[in-house]
Tab-separated table of C-alpha atoms in Angstrom:
chain	number	residue	atom	x	y	z
A	2	UNK	CA	105.222	52.212	108.699
A	3	UNK	CA	102.156	43.855	109.173
A	4	UNK	CA	101.318	43.090	112.979
A	5	UNK	CA	103.789	43.533	116.155
A	6	UNK	CA	106.451	41.283	116.072
A	7	UNK	CA	108.323	40.377	118.655
A	8	UNK	CA	113.288	40.411	117.918
A	9	UNK	CA	112.701	36.670	117.463
A	10	UNK	CA	110.415	37.311	114.180
A	11	UNK	CA	113.131	37.175	111.380
A	12	UNK	CA	112.541	40.294	108.592
A	13	UNK	CA	112.988	39.298	105.485
A	14	UNK	CA	116.965	39.597	105.944
A	15	UNK	CA	117.336	37.247	108.300
A	16	UNK	CA	116.878	33.623	108.787
A	17	UNK	CA	116.570	31.364	111.589
A	18	UNK	CA	119.482	29.894	112.958
A	19	UNK	CA	119.077	25.539	111.240
A	20	UNK	CA	119.848	28.425	107.554
A	21	UNK	CA	115.567	27.266	107.058
A	22	UNK	CA	114.264	30.893	105.923
A	23	UNK	CA	111.400	31.427	107.804
A	24	UNK	CA	107.518	31.909	106.516
A	25	UNK	CA	107.486	35.234	107.014
A	26	UNK	CA	110.526	35.498	104.882
A	27	UNK	CA	109.060	33.310	102.394
A	28	UNK	CA	106.240	35.102	101.531
A	29	UNK	CA	107.860	38.241	101.247
A	30	UNK	CA	110.636	36.606	99.054
A	31	UNK	CA	107.864	35.292	97.368
A	32	UNK	CA	105.988	38.609	96.866
A	33	UNK	CA	108.273	41.063	94.885
A	34	UNK	CA	109.506	37.615	93.133
A	35	UNK	CA	105.629	37.753	91.726
A	36	UNK	CA	105.338	41.073	91.400
A	37	UNK	CA	108.275	41.845	89.530
A	38	UNK	CA	107.741	39.295	86.842
A	39	UNK	CA	103.439	39.900	86.874
A	40	UNK	CA	102.782	43.124	88.247
A	41	UNK	CA	101.138	44.260	91.971
A	42	UNK	CA	97.858	44.191	90.476
A	43	UNK	CA	97.749	40.899	88.694
A	44	UNK	CA	99.537	39.255	91.313
A	45	UNK	CA	97.209	37.445	93.601
A	46	UNK	CA	97.198	36.135	97.220
A	47	UNK	CA	96.907	32.687	96.062
A	48	UNK	CA	99.971	33.280	93.921
A	49	UNK	CA	102.253	34.068	96.636
A	50	UNK	CA	101.760	31.397	98.510
A	51	UNK	CA	101.789	29.090	96.086
A	52	UNK	CA	105.026	29.799	95.745
A	53	UNK	CA	105.964	30.132	98.771
A	54	UNK	CA	104.907	26.843	99.635
A	55	UNK	CA	102.789	27.904	102.662
A	56	UNK	CA	99.102	27.642	103.464
A	57	UNK	CA	96.584	30.653	102.621
A	58	UNK	CA	96.329	30.655	106.443
A	59	UNK	CA	100.036	31.722	106.420
A	60	UNK	CA	99.927	34.406	104.869
A	61	UNK	CA	96.908	35.927	106.790
A	62	UNK	CA	99.077	35.437	110.434
A	63	UNK	CA	101.827	37.607	109.117
A	64	UNK	CA	100.433	40.107	106.901
A	65	UNK	CA	96.447	40.752	106.670
A	66	UNK	CA	96.384	42.278	103.035
A	67	UNK	CA	98.017	42.004	100.199
A	68	UNK	CA	99.616	45.458	100.521
A	69	UNK	CA	101.354	44.713	103.543
A	70	UNK	CA	103.906	42.320	102.499
A	71	UNK	CA	105.403	44.699	100.696
A	72	UNK	CA	106.298	47.069	103.803
A	73	UNK	CA	106.881	44.015	106.484
A	74	UNK	CA	108.809	46.593	108.602
A	75	UNK	CA	107.145	49.154	109.445
A	76	UNK	CA	104.830	48.512	112.429
A	77	UNK	CA	107.879	47.059	114.212
A	78	UNK	CA	110.098	50.112	112.793
A	79	UNK	CA	106.613	52.739	114.339
A	80	UNK	CA	106.433	50.812	117.652
A	81	UNK	CA	110.627	51.361	118.282
A	82	UNK	CA	110.526	54.819	117.387
A	83	UNK	CA	107.642	55.251	119.600
A	84	UNK	CA	109.020	53.287	122.329
A	85	UNK	CA	112.359	55.562	122.085
A	86	UNK	CA	110.603	58.900	121.571
A	87	UNK	CA	108.853	58.160	124.883
A	88	UNK	CA	112.603	57.440	126.435
A	89	UNK	CA	113.744	60.782	125.926
A	90	UNK	CA	111.382	62.876	127.779
A	91	UNK	CA	113.751	65.284	129.654
A	92	UNK	CA	116.440	64.649	126.429
A	93	UNK	CA	117.692	68.656	126.404
A	94	UNK	CA	117.309	68.201	122.442
A	95	UNK	CA	114.744	67.292	121.532
A	96	UNK	CA	114.886	67.844	117.955
A	97	UNK	CA	117.776	65.981	118.063
A	98	UNK	CA	115.729	63.360	119.605
A	99	UNK	CA	113.429	63.355	116.497
A	100	UNK	CA	116.120	63.528	114.343
A	101	UNK	CA	117.456	60.721	116.263
A	102	UNK	CA	114.286	58.323	115.967
A	103	UNK	CA	113.621	59.009	111.547
A	104	UNK	CA	117.697	57.982	111.988
A	105	UNK	CA	115.739	53.940	113.264
A	106	UNK	CA	113.620	54.403	110.059
A	107	UNK	CA	116.715	54.946	107.323
A	108	UNK	CA	118.846	52.067	109.333
A	109	UNK	CA	115.690	49.895	108.775
A	110	UNK	CA	115.846	50.881	104.972
A	111	UNK	CA	119.467	50.189	104.602
A	112	UNK	CA	119.249	46.887	106.320
A	113	UNK	CA	117.923	45.205	103.054
A	114	UNK	CA	118.643	47.700	100.288
A	115	UNK	CA	117.863	44.843	97.834
A	116	UNK	CA	113.901	45.187	99.148
A	117	UNK	CA	114.145	48.435	99.691
A	118	UNK	CA	115.080	49.673	95.534
A	119	UNK	CA	112.634	47.019	94.740
A	120	UNK	CA	109.560	48.420	97.074
A	121	UNK	CA	110.713	51.677	95.513
A	122	UNK	CA	109.886	51.162	92.116
A	123	UNK	CA	106.846	49.421	92.673
A	124	UNK	CA	105.087	52.431	94.422
A	125	UNK	CA	106.179	54.869	92.184
A	126	UNK	CA	104.358	52.562	89.867
A	127	UNK	CA	101.410	50.831	91.528
A	128	UNK	CA	98.611	53.704	92.906
A	129	UNK	CA	97.409	50.794	95.950
A	130	UNK	CA	100.643	50.872	97.301
A	131	UNK	CA	102.063	54.651	97.097
A	132	UNK	CA	98.626	55.406	99.261
A	133	UNK	CA	99.390	53.148	101.833
A	134	UNK	CA	102.965	54.594	101.731
A	135	UNK	CA	101.629	57.965	102.693
A	136	UNK	CA	99.856	56.563	105.399
A	137	UNK	CA	102.497	55.545	107.024
A	138	UNK	CA	104.486	58.068	106.653
A	139	UNK	CA	101.650	59.941	108.059
A	140	UNK	CA	102.299	57.689	111.209
A	141	UNK	CA	105.659	58.548	111.742
A	142	UNK	CA	104.780	61.874	111.439
A	143	UNK	CA	102.334	61.825	114.436
A	144	UNK	CA	104.504	60.039	116.376
A	145	UNK	CA	107.111	62.284	115.915
A	146	UNK	CA	104.589	65.656	116.206
A	147	UNK	CA	102.557	63.683	119.823
A	148	UNK	CA	106.111	63.673	121.165
A	149	UNK	CA	107.029	67.350	120.305
A	150	UNK	CA	104.122	68.318	121.571
A	151	UNK	CA	104.896	67.285	124.848
A	152	UNK	CA	107.683	68.853	125.026
A	153	UNK	CA	107.249	72.001	123.330
A	154	UNK	CA	104.477	72.625	125.846
A	155	UNK	CA	104.933	75.253	127.938
A	156	UNK	CA	106.073	77.010	124.646
A	157	UNK	CA	102.946	80.256	123.105
A	158	UNK	CA	103.481	78.264	119.967
A	159	UNK	CA	104.318	75.021	121.409
A	160	UNK	CA	101.550	73.116	119.096
A	161	UNK	CA	102.471	74.588	115.627
A	162	UNK	CA	106.080	74.458	116.376
A	163	UNK	CA	106.193	70.793	117.513
A	164	UNK	CA	103.839	69.735	113.852
A	165	UNK	CA	106.471	71.818	111.603
A	166	UNK	CA	109.816	70.236	112.989
A	167	UNK	CA	107.916	66.834	112.853
A	168	UNK	CA	107.133	67.507	109.244
A	169	UNK	CA	110.991	69.039	108.357
A	170	UNK	CA	112.460	65.568	110.324
A	171	UNK	CA	109.801	63.504	107.607
A	172	UNK	CA	110.318	65.276	104.566
A	173	UNK	CA	114.811	65.669	105.010
A	174	UNK	CA	114.596	61.709	105.914
A	175	UNK	CA	112.496	61.093	102.626
A	176	UNK	CA	115.053	63.697	100.367
A	177	UNK	CA	118.268	61.640	101.216
A	178	UNK	CA	116.059	58.711	101.021
A	179	UNK	CA	114.734	59.505	98.053
A	180	UNK	CA	118.248	60.193	96.035
A	181	UNK	CA	119.779	57.390	97.666
A	182	UNK	CA	116.292	54.235	96.510
A	183	UNK	CA	116.920	56.607	92.828
A	184	UNK	CA	120.764	55.521	92.621
A	185	UNK	CA	120.473	51.916	93.123
A	186	UNK	CA	120.955	51.917	96.791
A	187	UNK	CA	124.374	52.835	96.454
A	188	UNK	CA	126.411	54.056	98.682
A	189	UNK	CA	125.870	55.066	102.500
A	190	UNK	CA	122.239	56.086	102.954
A	191	UNK	CA	123.093	58.069	105.942
A	192	UNK	CA	125.579	60.296	102.915
A	193	UNK	CA	122.293	61.264	102.135
A	194	UNK	CA	120.186	61.700	104.666
A	195	UNK	CA	121.965	62.911	107.715
A	196	UNK	CA	122.690	66.740	105.824
A	197	UNK	CA	119.072	66.916	105.414
A	198	UNK	CA	118.737	65.955	108.730
A	199	UNK	CA	121.376	67.637	109.782
A	200	UNK	CA	119.479	71.253	108.680
A	201	UNK	CA	116.466	70.416	110.360
A	202	UNK	CA	118.496	70.008	113.547
A	203	UNK	CA	120.296	73.206	112.799
A	204	UNK	CA	117.630	74.932	112.076
A	205	UNK	CA	115.650	74.855	114.510
A	206	UNK	CA	118.218	74.262	117.691
A	207	UNK	CA	120.541	77.214	117.441
A	208	UNK	CA	119.369	79.647	119.695
A	209	UNK	CA	117.738	82.862	118.113
A	210	UNK	CA	119.354	85.561	117.782
A	211	UNK	CA	117.582	89.090	118.030
A	212	UNK	CA	118.787	92.841	115.872
A	213	UNK	CA	117.866	95.302	118.028
A	214	UNK	CA	118.679	98.665	115.344
A	215	UNK	CA	118.553	102.425	116.523
A	216	UNK	CA	117.574	104.590	113.810
A	217	UNK	CA	116.690	108.286	112.841
A	218	UNK	CA	113.066	108.963	112.126
A	219	UNK	CA	112.494	109.328	108.117
A	220	UNK	CA	115.416	106.825	107.188
A	221	UNK	CA	114.003	104.971	104.039
A	222	UNK	CA	112.832	101.901	105.304
A	223	UNK	CA	114.787	99.656	102.759
A	224	UNK	CA	117.639	100.789	104.250
A	225	UNK	CA	116.903	99.722	107.381
A	226	UNK	CA	115.984	96.314	106.536
A	227	UNK	CA	119.791	96.443	104.796
A	228	UNK	CA	120.985	96.968	107.836
A	229	UNK	CA	119.361	94.275	109.496
A	230	UNK	CA	120.395	91.908	106.709
A	231	UNK	CA	123.846	93.437	107.496
A	232	UNK	CA	123.884	92.383	111.264
A	233	UNK	CA	122.560	88.833	110.754
A	234	UNK	CA	125.210	88.453	108.034
A	235	UNK	CA	128.283	89.451	109.199
A	236	UNK	CA	127.157	90.225	113.227
A	237	UNK	CA	128.671	93.139	115.759
A	238	UNK	CA	131.895	94.922	114.281
């Protein structure tokens, strides 16, 4: 999850009204073209700016490192996620809010399928990019956990619950996202991500049920366990 930018700074999917690609988009396009042609390690920043037709200073105005040009929208996505979570301090469904935040990242990937698929292929091949991607994922997870810790502050297990749910939301999002990317971005990304997010939501949002079982002393433990499993599976008669 490039430096912060406002809504006027275009992503690789958008151009200004005059039809000329903005410098930022030119750099991203040139970088991906060169990475595909020469490989990530063999491509230099000088190569990128030369192909983009801009000066070296322009590159560092948008991207402090070569890794950042592969993940141009994560900083803004993270900032948007934090804002969204902060706006949900009184949301009656904090787990649902966390899942909604993950959907913001999902939509970022879906906004440009071409670059998302290429990025996925690159991160599988280049250890430096994989390491950077993991650091980005950790920042998303940390933002979710910070929000949930505040929301569960009154629970004895609030901290542990927040961390586990945050990790679950990220894992669910990534599970669905990887399936979509491996397919080459075919179909709707939500069809892959939503079932996994729904599983997390149902697991942590549904009210807990208690089973009270009265039995005679001396009943074998396996029979007690069997009775409890039956009650949980079938419910009261």
